[in-house]
Short mmCIF file of C-alpha atoms and ligand atoms in Angstrom, two decimals:
data_model
loop_
_atom_site.label_atom_id
_atom_site.label_comp_id
_atom_site.label_asym_id
_atom_site.label_seq_id
_atom_site.Cartn_x
_atom_site.Cartn_y
_atom_site.Cartn_z
CA MET T 1 14.96 22.05 -12.59
CA ASN T 2 14.23 18.32 -12.48
CA GLY T 3 16.40 17.54 -9.45
CA THR T 4 16.04 14.58 -7.15
CA LEU T 5 12.89 14.31 -5.03
CA ALA T 6 12.30 13.34 -1.40
CA ILE T 7 8.81 12.81 -0.01
CA VAL T 8 8.35 13.29 3.72
CA ILE T 9 5.19 11.84 5.26
CA LEU T 10 4.15 13.16 8.68
CA ALA T 11 2.66 10.39 10.78
CA ALA T 12 3.64 11.08 14.36
CA GLY T 13 0.31 12.25 15.75
CA GLN T 14 -1.70 10.15 18.15
CA GLY T 15 -5.11 10.93 16.74
CA THR T 16 -6.81 11.43 20.10
CA ARG T 17 -10.18 11.96 18.47
CA MET T 18 -10.12 8.46 16.97
CA ARG T 19 -10.58 7.26 20.58
CA SER T 20 -8.46 4.23 19.91
CA SER T 21 -5.26 2.68 21.22
CA ARG T 22 -4.12 2.20 17.64
CA PRO T 23 -1.95 4.93 16.07
CA LYS T 24 -4.14 6.99 13.76
CA VAL T 25 -2.29 6.20 10.53
CA LEU T 26 -2.87 2.47 11.08
CA HIS T 27 -6.65 2.77 10.97
CA GLU T 28 -7.85 1.23 7.76
CA LEU T 29 -9.54 2.56 4.68
CA ALA T 30 -10.67 -0.07 2.17
CA GLY T 31 -8.81 -2.66 4.22
CA ARG T 32 -5.41 -0.94 4.16
CA PRO T 33 -3.81 1.36 6.75
CA LEU T 34 -4.23 5.07 5.95
CA LEU T 35 -0.46 5.44 5.77
CA ARG T 36 -0.24 2.69 3.11
CA HIS T 37 -2.52 4.66 0.81
CA VAL T 38 -0.27 7.70 1.14
CA ILE T 39 2.88 5.67 0.49
CA HIS T 40 1.19 4.16 -2.56
CA ALA T 41 0.41 7.58 -4.03
CA ALA T 42 3.89 8.87 -3.13
CA SER T 43 5.56 5.88 -4.80
CA ALA T 44 3.79 6.66 -8.06
CA LEU T 45 6.06 9.75 -8.36
CA ASP T 46 9.08 7.46 -8.20
CA PRO T 47 10.84 9.66 -5.61
CA ASP T 48 14.47 9.12 -4.71
CA GLU T 49 13.59 8.80 -1.04
CA ILE T 50 10.49 8.51 1.17
CA VAL T 51 10.91 9.47 4.82
CA VAL T 52 8.13 8.67 7.28
CA VAL T 53 8.05 10.66 10.52
CA ALA T 54 6.61 8.40 13.23
CA GLY T 55 6.03 9.20 16.88
CA HIS T 56 3.03 7.82 18.70
CA GLY T 57 3.18 4.04 18.42
CA ALA T 58 6.22 4.31 16.15
CA ASP T 59 7.10 0.63 16.61
CA LEU T 60 3.59 -0.49 15.75
CA VAL T 61 3.59 1.74 12.70
CA ARG T 62 6.96 0.48 11.50
CA ASP T 63 5.96 -3.15 11.98
CA ALA T 64 2.69 -2.68 10.13
CA ILE T 65 4.17 -0.80 7.20
CA ARG T 66 7.45 -2.71 6.76
CA SER T 67 9.11 -1.72 3.52
CA ASP T 68 12.66 -1.56 2.27
CA HIS T 69 11.98 1.64 0.38
CA LEU T 70 11.20 3.73 3.44
CA ARG T 71 13.41 5.74 5.75
CA TRP T 72 12.11 6.39 9.23
CA ALA T 73 12.54 9.43 11.46
CA ILE T 74 11.25 9.39 15.01
CA GLN T 75 9.64 12.46 16.50
CA GLU T 76 9.64 11.65 20.22
CA GLU T 77 7.56 14.67 21.20
CA GLN T 78 5.01 16.21 18.86
CA LEU T 79 5.99 19.86 18.91
CA GLY T 80 4.21 20.77 15.68
CA THR T 81 4.28 20.09 11.94
CA GLY T 82 7.37 22.27 11.44
CA HIS T 83 9.23 20.37 14.14
CA ALA T 84 8.16 17.06 12.52
CA VAL T 85 9.73 18.07 9.21
CA GLN T 86 12.86 19.23 11.04
CA VAL T 87 13.18 15.75 12.54
CA ALA T 88 12.99 14.27 9.04
CA MET T 89 15.60 16.55 7.44
CA PRO T 90 18.73 14.60 8.45
CA ALA T 91 17.35 11.65 6.45
CA VAL T 92 16.73 13.81 3.37
CA THR T 93 19.41 14.24 0.71
CA ALA T 94 17.38 15.03 -2.43
CA ASP T 95 17.13 18.49 -4.02
CA LYS T 96 13.40 18.95 -3.53
CA VAL T 97 11.16 17.95 -0.62
CA LEU T 98 7.43 17.26 -0.84
CA ILE T 99 5.56 17.11 2.47
CA LEU T 100 2.55 14.76 2.81
CA TYR T 101 0.42 13.52 5.70
CA GLY T 102 -0.16 9.96 6.85
CA ASP T 103 -3.77 10.71 7.67
CA VAL T 104 -4.70 12.15 4.25
CA PRO T 105 -5.24 8.83 2.47
CA LEU T 106 -6.94 9.69 -0.81
CA ILE T 107 -4.21 11.91 -2.18
CA ARG T 108 -3.53 11.17 -5.84
CA ALA T 109 -0.38 11.09 -7.88
CA ASP T 110 -1.66 13.58 -10.48
CA LEU T 111 -2.11 16.29 -7.83
CA LEU T 112 1.30 15.46 -6.35
CA LYS T 113 2.91 15.87 -9.77
CA ARG T 114 1.40 19.36 -9.98
CA ALA T 115 2.65 20.06 -6.44
CA VAL T 116 6.22 19.24 -7.41
CA ALA T 117 6.36 20.98 -10.80
CA GLY T 118 8.37 24.18 -11.05
CA VAL T 119 9.86 24.03 -7.56
CA GLY T 120 13.46 25.16 -7.17
CA PRO T 121 15.63 27.61 -5.23
CA GLY T 122 13.44 30.53 -4.09
CA ARG T 123 10.28 28.95 -5.45
CA MET T 124 7.95 26.73 -3.43
CA ASN T 125 4.50 25.27 -4.10
CA LEU T 126 1.60 25.13 -1.69
CA VAL T 127 -1.51 23.02 -2.32
CA THR T 128 -4.70 24.82 -1.32
CA ILE T 129 -8.39 24.03 -1.42
CA GLU T 130 -11.56 26.14 -1.73
CA LEU T 131 -13.92 25.20 1.10
CA ASP T 132 -17.57 25.91 1.88
CA ASP T 133 -16.68 25.56 5.54
CA PRO T 134 -12.98 26.22 6.19
CA THR T 135 -13.26 25.66 9.97
CA GLY T 136 -10.10 24.08 11.35
CA TYR T 137 -7.96 24.83 8.32
CA GLY T 138 -5.11 27.31 8.13
CA ARG T 139 -6.26 30.24 5.95
CA ILE T 140 -4.38 31.34 2.86
CA VAL T 141 -3.73 35.07 3.02
CA ARG T 142 -3.11 36.62 -0.40
CA GLY T 143 -1.93 40.09 -1.41
CA GLU T 144 -3.55 42.58 -3.78
CA ALA T 145 -2.12 40.90 -6.86
CA GLY T 146 -3.38 37.54 -5.63
CA GLU T 147 0.07 36.44 -4.52
CA ILE T 148 0.32 34.20 -1.44
CA LEU T 149 1.65 36.07 1.62
CA ARG T 150 1.22 33.68 4.54
CA ILE T 151 -0.93 31.07 6.26
CA VAL T 152 -2.79 31.88 9.45
CA GLU T 153 -3.94 28.99 11.64
CA GLN T 154 -7.59 28.93 12.76
CA LYS T 155 -6.58 29.42 16.39
CA ASP T 156 -4.44 32.48 15.53
CA ALA T 157 -6.85 34.12 13.10
CA ASP T 158 -8.90 37.30 13.50
CA GLU T 159 -12.45 37.76 12.24
CA ALA T 160 -11.46 38.95 8.76
CA THR T 161 -8.97 36.11 8.27
CA LEU T 162 -11.52 33.53 9.43
CA ALA T 163 -13.75 34.67 6.56
CA ILE T 164 -11.21 33.45 4.00
CA THR T 165 -12.46 30.27 2.34
CA GLU T 166 -9.19 29.15 0.77
CA GLY T 167 -7.63 26.63 3.12
CA ASN T 168 -4.20 25.09 3.53
CA THR T 169 -4.03 21.38 2.70
CA GLY T 170 -0.63 21.23 4.40
CA ILE T 171 1.00 19.82 1.26
CA ILE T 172 4.03 21.85 0.28
CA CYS T 173 7.04 21.35 -1.90
CA ALA T 174 10.30 23.33 -1.61
CA SER T 175 13.97 22.99 -2.33
CA ARG T 176 15.72 21.11 0.51
CA GLU T 177 18.21 23.89 1.15
CA ASP T 178 15.53 26.58 1.30
CA LEU T 179 13.31 24.46 3.54
CA ALA T 180 16.15 23.73 5.96
CA GLY T 181 16.73 27.49 6.25
CA TYR T 182 13.05 28.24 6.87
CA LEU T 183 12.75 25.47 9.49
CA ASN T 184 15.68 26.90 11.44
CA ARG T 185 13.83 30.20 11.78
CA LEU T 186 10.52 28.77 13.08
CA LYS T 187 9.28 29.96 16.47
CA ASN T 188 6.49 28.57 18.61
CA ASP T 189 5.08 31.88 19.83
CA ASN T 190 1.51 31.09 18.70
CA ALA T 191 -1.82 30.02 20.19
CA GLN T 192 -0.84 26.31 20.24
CA GLY T 193 2.79 26.78 21.29
CA GLU T 194 3.81 24.66 18.27
CA TYR T 195 6.40 24.97 15.53
CA TYR T 196 4.16 25.48 12.52
CA LEU T 197 5.32 24.24 9.14
CA THR T 198 2.95 26.83 7.70
CA ASP T 199 5.21 29.66 8.90
CA CYS T 200 7.72 28.59 6.22
CA ILE T 201 5.52 30.37 3.69
CA GLU T 202 6.13 33.74 5.30
CA CYS T 203 9.86 32.95 5.64
CA CYS T 204 10.03 32.25 1.93
CA ILE T 205 8.31 35.54 1.07
CA ASP T 206 10.52 37.48 3.53
CA GLN T 207 13.59 36.16 1.77
CA GLY T 208 12.31 37.32 -1.58
CA GLY T 209 11.07 33.90 -2.67
CA ARG T 210 7.80 33.06 -4.40
CA VAL T 211 5.02 30.70 -3.26
CA GLU T 212 2.81 29.30 -5.99
CA GLY T 213 -0.66 28.09 -4.99
CA ILE T 214 -1.76 24.77 -6.48
CA LEU T 215 -5.52 24.45 -6.18
CA ALA T 216 -6.76 20.92 -5.43
CA GLU T 217 -9.96 20.10 -7.26
CA ARG T 218 -11.60 17.64 -4.90
CA ILE T 219 -11.90 17.93 -1.14
CA ALA T 220 -11.77 14.15 -0.67
CA GLU T 221 -8.23 13.89 -1.97
CA VAL T 222 -6.86 16.39 0.53
CA ALA T 223 -9.19 15.56 3.42
CA GLY T 224 -7.58 14.39 6.63
CA VAL T 225 -8.98 11.80 9.01
CA ASN T 226 -9.39 13.00 12.58
CA ASN T 227 -12.30 10.90 13.82
CA LYS T 228 -14.35 7.85 12.94
CA GLN T 229 -17.01 9.95 11.24
CA GLN T 230 -14.46 11.38 8.78
CA LEU T 231 -12.92 7.97 8.29
CA ASN T 232 -16.31 6.59 7.34
CA GLU T 233 -17.04 9.47 4.96
CA LEU T 234 -13.79 8.84 3.10
CA GLU T 235 -14.41 5.08 3.09
CA ARG T 236 -17.87 5.48 1.56
CA GLY T 237 -16.63 8.03 -0.96
CA TYR T 238 -13.79 5.73 -1.96
CA GLN T 239 -16.09 2.71 -2.27
CA LEU T 240 -18.56 4.65 -4.40
CA GLU T 241 -15.70 5.69 -6.69
CA GLN T 242 -14.60 2.07 -7.10
CA ALA T 243 -18.19 0.99 -7.81
CA GLU T 244 -18.52 3.69 -10.46
CA ARG T 245 -15.22 2.69 -12.04
CA LEU T 246 -16.41 -0.93 -12.30
CA MET T 247 -19.69 0.16 -13.86
CA ALA T 248 -17.72 2.22 -16.36
CA GLU T 249 -15.89 -1.00 -17.21
CA GLY T 250 -19.25 -2.69 -17.86
CA VAL T 251 -20.03 -4.45 -14.59
CA THR T 252 -23.68 -4.43 -13.53
CA LEU T 253 -24.13 -3.68 -9.85
CA ALA T 254 -27.47 -4.18 -8.11
CA ASP T 255 -26.63 -1.28 -5.79
CA LYS T 256 -23.52 0.87 -6.10
CA HIS T 257 -23.99 1.95 -2.49
CA ARG T 258 -23.85 -1.62 -1.27
CA PHE T 259 -20.61 -2.76 -2.84
CA ASP T 260 -17.25 -2.97 -1.09
CA LEU T 261 -13.83 -3.72 -2.50
CA ARG T 262 -10.80 -3.93 -0.24
CA GLY T 263 -8.18 -4.83 -2.79
CA ASN T 264 -8.26 -5.41 -6.53
CA LEU T 265 -11.06 -6.78 -8.66
CA LYS T 266 -10.58 -7.76 -12.30
CA THR T 267 -13.70 -8.49 -14.29
CA GLY T 268 -14.63 -9.93 -17.66
CA GLN T 269 -17.69 -8.96 -19.71
CA ASP T 270 -21.27 -9.09 -18.49
CA VAL T 271 -20.54 -9.57 -14.84
CA PHE T 272 -23.44 -9.09 -12.44
CA ILE T 273 -22.89 -8.40 -8.75
CA ASP T 274 -25.91 -8.35 -6.47
CA PHE T 275 -26.13 -6.15 -3.35
CA ASN T 276 -24.01 -6.44 -0.17
CA CYS T 277 -21.01 -8.19 -1.66
CA LEU T 278 -17.51 -7.71 -0.27
CA PHE T 279 -14.36 -8.45 -2.26
CA THR T 280 -10.96 -8.49 -0.56
CA GLY T 281 -7.41 -9.11 -1.75
CA ASP T 282 -7.03 -10.01 -5.43
CA VAL T 283 -10.16 -11.35 -7.07
CA GLU T 284 -10.71 -12.17 -10.75
CA LEU T 285 -14.12 -12.75 -12.26
CA GLY T 286 -14.46 -14.12 -15.81
CA SER T 287 -17.18 -13.22 -18.28
CA ASN T 288 -20.86 -13.90 -17.58
CA VAL T 289 -20.23 -14.38 -13.90
CA SER T 290 -23.14 -13.76 -11.57
CA ILE T 291 -22.58 -13.16 -7.87
CA GLY T 292 -25.61 -13.41 -5.61
CA PRO T 293 -26.30 -11.09 -2.68
CA ASN T 294 -24.32 -11.18 0.58
CA CYS T 295 -21.21 -12.91 -0.70
CA VAL T 296 -17.70 -12.40 0.65
CA ILE T 297 -15.03 -13.28 -1.88
CA SER T 298 -11.30 -13.06 -1.15
CA ASP T 299 -8.17 -13.83 -3.19
CA SER T 300 -9.99 -16.08 -5.65
CA ILE T 301 -10.14 -16.73 -9.37
CA ILE T 302 -13.56 -17.37 -10.83
CA GLY T 303 -13.93 -18.46 -14.46
CA ASP T 304 -16.47 -17.73 -17.18
CA ASN T 305 -20.16 -18.56 -16.77
CA VAL T 306 -19.94 -19.24 -13.06
CA THR T 307 -22.94 -18.60 -10.83
CA ILE T 308 -22.38 -17.87 -7.17
CA LEU T 309 -25.71 -18.06 -5.35
CA PRO T 310 -26.49 -15.93 -2.27
CA ASN T 311 -24.59 -15.95 1.01
CA CYS T 312 -21.35 -17.67 0.04
CA VAL T 313 -17.95 -17.16 1.65
CA ILE T 314 -15.12 -17.88 -0.79
CA GLU T 315 -11.47 -17.51 0.14
CA GLY T 316 -8.36 -18.51 -1.78
CA ALA T 317 -10.41 -20.63 -4.17
CA ARG T 318 -10.25 -21.36 -7.86
CA ILE T 319 -13.56 -21.93 -9.58
CA GLU T 320 -13.40 -22.90 -13.25
CA ALA T 321 -15.90 -22.25 -16.00
CA GLY T 322 -19.56 -23.17 -15.67
CA CYS T 323 -19.57 -24.02 -11.96
CA THR T 324 -22.45 -23.28 -9.60
CA VAL T 325 -21.74 -22.54 -5.96
CA GLY T 326 -24.13 -21.99 -3.06
CA PRO T 327 -26.36 -20.76 -1.63
CA PHE T 328 -24.59 -20.80 1.75
CA ALA T 329 -21.40 -22.51 0.60
CA ARG T 330 -17.97 -21.97 2.07
CA LEU T 331 -14.90 -22.44 -0.07
CA ARG T 332 -11.66 -22.23 1.87
CA PRO T 333 -8.07 -21.84 0.65
CA GLU T 334 -7.04 -24.23 -2.13
CA ALA T 335 -10.54 -25.31 -2.95
CA HIS T 336 -10.38 -25.94 -6.69
CA LEU T 337 -13.55 -26.64 -8.64
CA HIS T 338 -13.01 -27.82 -12.20
CA ASP T 339 -15.37 -27.05 -15.10
CA ASN T 340 -19.09 -27.43 -14.45
CA ALA T 341 -18.72 -28.68 -10.90
CA LYS T 342 -21.54 -27.96 -8.45
CA VAL T 343 -21.24 -27.14 -4.79
CA GLY T 344 -24.50 -26.65 -2.97
CA ASN T 345 -25.84 -25.38 0.31
CA PHE T 346 -24.03 -25.82 3.64
CA VAL T 347 -21.00 -27.37 2.02
CA GLU T 348 -17.47 -26.56 3.19
CA ILE T 349 -14.53 -27.35 0.94
CA LYS T 350 -10.88 -26.95 1.93
CA LYS T 351 -7.69 -27.80 0.06
CA SER T 352 -9.52 -30.11 -2.32
CA GLU T 353 -10.10 -30.70 -6.00
CA VAL T 354 -13.61 -31.26 -7.26
CA GLY T 355 -13.34 -32.72 -10.76
CA GLU T 356 -15.18 -31.71 -13.89
CA GLY T 357 -18.94 -32.13 -13.61
CA SER T 358 -18.79 -33.52 -10.08
CA LYS T 359 -21.35 -32.53 -7.46
CA VAL T 360 -21.26 -31.92 -3.74
CA ASN T 361 -24.73 -30.58 -3.31
CA HIS T 362 -25.74 -30.63 0.33
CA LEU T 363 -24.37 -30.41 3.87
CA SER T 364 -20.86 -31.82 3.39
CA TYR T 365 -17.31 -31.27 4.56
CA ILE T 366 -14.64 -32.03 1.99
CA GLY T 367 -11.06 -31.46 3.15
CA ASP T 368 -7.68 -32.64 1.79
CA THR T 369 -9.51 -34.53 -0.92
CA HIS T 370 -9.15 -35.20 -4.61
CA ILE T 371 -12.45 -35.92 -6.36
CA GLY T 372 -12.40 -37.07 -9.99
CA GLN T 373 -14.91 -36.34 -12.76
CA HIS T 374 -18.67 -36.86 -12.76
CA THR T 375 -18.73 -38.10 -9.21
CA ASN T 376 -21.70 -37.51 -6.92
CA ILE T 377 -21.10 -36.87 -3.25
CA GLY T 378 -24.35 -37.44 -1.31
CA ALA T 379 -25.84 -35.16 1.30
CA GLY T 380 -24.05 -35.08 4.61
CA THR T 381 -20.83 -36.74 3.42
CA ILE T 382 -17.85 -35.99 5.63
CA THR T 383 -14.21 -36.61 4.81
CA CYS T 384 -12.70 -37.37 8.23
CA ASN T 385 -9.33 -35.84 7.42
CA TYR T 386 -8.05 -35.15 10.93
CA ASP T 387 -7.12 -37.74 13.53
CA GLY T 388 -6.55 -35.13 16.20
CA VAL T 389 -2.85 -34.84 15.34
CA ASN T 390 -2.32 -35.12 11.59
CA LYS T 391 -4.28 -34.41 8.42
CA HIS T 392 -4.85 -37.25 5.94
CA GLN T 393 -5.75 -37.43 2.28
CA THR T 394 -8.92 -38.78 0.68
CA THR T 395 -8.87 -39.81 -2.98
CA ILE T 396 -12.12 -40.37 -4.85
CA GLY T 397 -12.09 -41.43 -8.50
CA ASP T 398 -14.35 -40.75 -11.49
CA ASP T 399 -18.03 -41.72 -11.63
CA VAL T 400 -18.16 -42.56 -7.96
CA PHE T 401 -21.46 -42.49 -6.10
CA VAL T 402 -21.21 -41.73 -2.39
CA GLY T 403 -24.51 -42.29 -0.57
CA SER T 404 -25.83 -39.77 1.93
CA ASN T 405 -24.48 -39.49 5.45
CA THR T 406 -21.21 -41.23 4.71
CA ALA T 407 -18.06 -40.80 6.75
CA LEU T 408 -14.89 -41.41 4.73
CA VAL T 409 -12.10 -41.99 7.26
CA ALA T 410 -8.82 -40.79 5.71
CA PRO T 411 -6.33 -41.81 4.51
CA ILE T 412 -8.59 -43.62 2.09
CA VAL T 413 -9.08 -44.29 -1.62
CA VAL T 414 -12.45 -44.76 -3.32
CA GLU T 415 -11.66 -46.01 -6.81
CA SER T 416 -13.49 -45.01 -9.97
CA GLY T 417 -16.97 -46.41 -10.43
CA ALA T 418 -17.31 -47.47 -6.78
CA THR T 419 -20.58 -46.99 -4.92
CA ILE T 420 -20.81 -46.31 -1.20
CA GLY T 421 -24.10 -47.17 0.50
CA ALA T 422 -25.80 -44.40 2.45
CA GLY T 423 -24.96 -44.14 6.12
CA SER T 424 -21.61 -45.90 5.77
CA THR T 425 -18.49 -45.32 7.77
CA ILE T 426 -15.77 -46.28 5.31
CA THR T 427 -12.38 -47.13 6.81
CA ARG T 428 -10.89 -49.34 4.07
CA ASP T 429 -10.26 -48.53 0.41
CA ALA T 430 -13.21 -49.14 -1.94
CA PRO T 431 -12.11 -50.97 -5.13
CA ALA T 432 -13.33 -49.91 -8.58
CA ASN T 433 -16.91 -50.71 -9.55
CA THR T 434 -17.85 -52.32 -6.22
CA LEU T 435 -20.62 -51.63 -3.72
CA ASN T 436 -19.31 -50.80 -0.28
CA LEU T 437 -21.38 -50.79 2.87
CA GLY T 438 -20.07 -49.91 6.29
CA ARG T 439 -23.13 -49.85 8.49
CA ALA T 440 -24.95 -52.07 10.94
CA LYS T 441 -27.40 -54.48 9.33
CA GLN T 442 -31.02 -53.49 9.77
CA VAL T 443 -33.01 -55.57 12.25
CA THR T 444 -36.81 -55.81 11.99
CA ILE T 445 -38.77 -56.99 15.04
CA GLU T 446 -42.28 -57.87 13.98
CA THR T 447 -43.62 -58.69 17.44
CA TRP T 448 -42.65 -55.32 18.89
CA LYS T 449 -45.39 -53.24 20.57
CA ARG T 450 -45.24 -49.52 21.18
CA PRO T 451 -45.21 -48.63 24.86
CA ARG T 452 -48.47 -47.18 26.18
CA LYS T 453 -49.03 -44.44 28.73
CA ARG T 454 -49.64 -45.78 32.26
CA ASP T 455 -53.11 -44.96 33.76
C1 UD1 V 1 -2.45 21.52 9.76
C2 UD1 V 1 -1.97 22.86 9.19
C3 UD1 V 1 -3.17 23.66 8.71
C4 UD1 V 1 -3.91 22.87 7.66
C5 UD1 V 1 -4.30 21.52 8.20
C6 UD1 V 1 -4.89 20.67 7.10
C7 UD1 V 1 0.01 23.45 10.50
C8 UD1 V 1 0.54 24.29 11.59
N1 UD1 V 1 -1.30 23.57 10.26
O1 UD1 V 1 -3.26 21.81 10.88
O2 UD1 V 1 -2.76 24.89 8.16
O3 UD1 V 1 -5.05 23.56 7.22
O4 UD1 V 1 -3.14 20.81 8.73
O5 UD1 V 1 -5.39 19.48 7.64
O6 UD1 V 1 0.76 22.75 9.84
N2 UD1 V 1 2.05 15.88 13.00
C9 UD1 V 1 3.23 15.30 13.36
N3 UD1 V 1 3.98 15.84 14.35
C10 UD1 V 1 3.59 16.96 15.01
C11 UD1 V 1 2.37 17.56 14.65
C12 UD1 V 1 1.62 17.01 13.62
O7 UD1 V 1 3.62 14.27 12.80
O8 UD1 V 1 4.32 17.39 15.90
C13 UD1 V 1 1.25 15.31 11.94
C14 UD1 V 1 -0.05 14.80 12.48
O9 UD1 V 1 0.04 13.43 12.83
C15 UD1 V 1 -1.01 14.99 11.33
C16 UD1 V 1 -0.42 16.18 10.59
O10 UD1 V 1 0.92 16.28 11.01
O11 UD1 V 1 -1.00 13.91 10.46
C17 UD1 V 1 -1.17 17.46 10.78
O12 UD1 V 1 -1.12 17.80 12.14
P1 UD1 V 1 -2.35 18.47 12.88
O13 UD1 V 1 -1.98 18.79 14.26
O14 UD1 V 1 -3.54 17.64 12.67
O15 UD1 V 1 -2.47 19.80 12.05
P2 UD1 V 1 -3.73 20.72 11.96
O16 UD1 V 1 -3.90 21.40 13.27
O17 UD1 V 1 -4.88 19.99 11.42
CA1 CA V 2 -2.61 20.93 15.58
#
């Protein structure tokens, strides 16, 4: 019974209620398009083929979701879920077909495995859900022995059927040959004038087949997104789940309701994350890392015993053990702080190395720069790396002291042990162990009188 498996994902709808020009399945949950989440869950079953049915904004959807593993079917006109599957069938060759939805993002592989199990000729599975309020869902009509007979859509249901609280999730699995037969028999003589996939259930029963109900345990994993309110509910539910998973792994969160992860976060032991932090892409935190409130950290690796003070923005950076960063620091791609370096407030660092134990504590821009060990960069130091056309490199050695308000005009080398006087504009290399001044000499006029107000 373990034949080959195709997964068909319906994603042709416009999503009018999103009130957006973007196709619905491209709206994002946790920073990824809804459709990506579904493909991710589908891929976990290792199916032989995945077919996505696109329609509204098909080109946009294809461009956004680019993947070699997908087959695409285009449903030019949205004539109903049954019609959508029909459009996909020519691209399907596997023995069994599992139908999913591009706007049901939190579906999980374990439920999908249950949905596929036992399916074969004359036997299909239907995933259902018990609902407090089944409004909008197709209702599952069962016979006296509890066997599934058919699905009745909300708009086609009478009073008694509307009272049924078991709803259709839309997820079904059937043998390809059976499904093709059912689809050929669909009619659109219903309230919406659509070809309903749900009518396949009745077809199956009519032909002496059996439909097994698979009860989903959590509403969130079968919930569809139709509007921004629902999108937000799923987003918050998903974020809370991630926060709880991290806490289970030992992370201390100041507020699990004010934590967002749009990507992957790996953590060591005894990590503390204060409120309102956002992590995106792939972030690694070592042990004993403390992240202050209001930080945004993307695609970065942070070593053991690092303290990130409040309000930092860190992207594509590597911060080694024992560093302190912030408050209000900005680390841009390829900023690399070696052990015990310090970067203070209102400092921006881009594509630069800050050597072990070196400090850039206040109000500086460091770009395209290599700083050695135990060097002190004074407040307001700027590496002038851009001449308006090209970027140039600054090299600063070990044990250098750069006085405050210095402009280092790149390309330039400040050798180890050199000192730069405050307020200098340095345009020539500074040799080792020298004092370098690049500023106008001070003039003192002793006879000068302050102007007075005229009468
Ligand atoms: C459908 C089910 C209903 C179920 C509900 C669960 C049918 C007839 N009804 O209703 O029993 O309770 O889902 O949410 O199947 N789509 C296409 N092409 C089409 C029509 C739809 O790709 O021609 C896609 C939509 O983009 C959407 C999904 O299929 O992702 C469901 O379509 P929708 O019209 O929202 O179905 P419902 O009326 O909610
Ligand atoms: Ca509909």
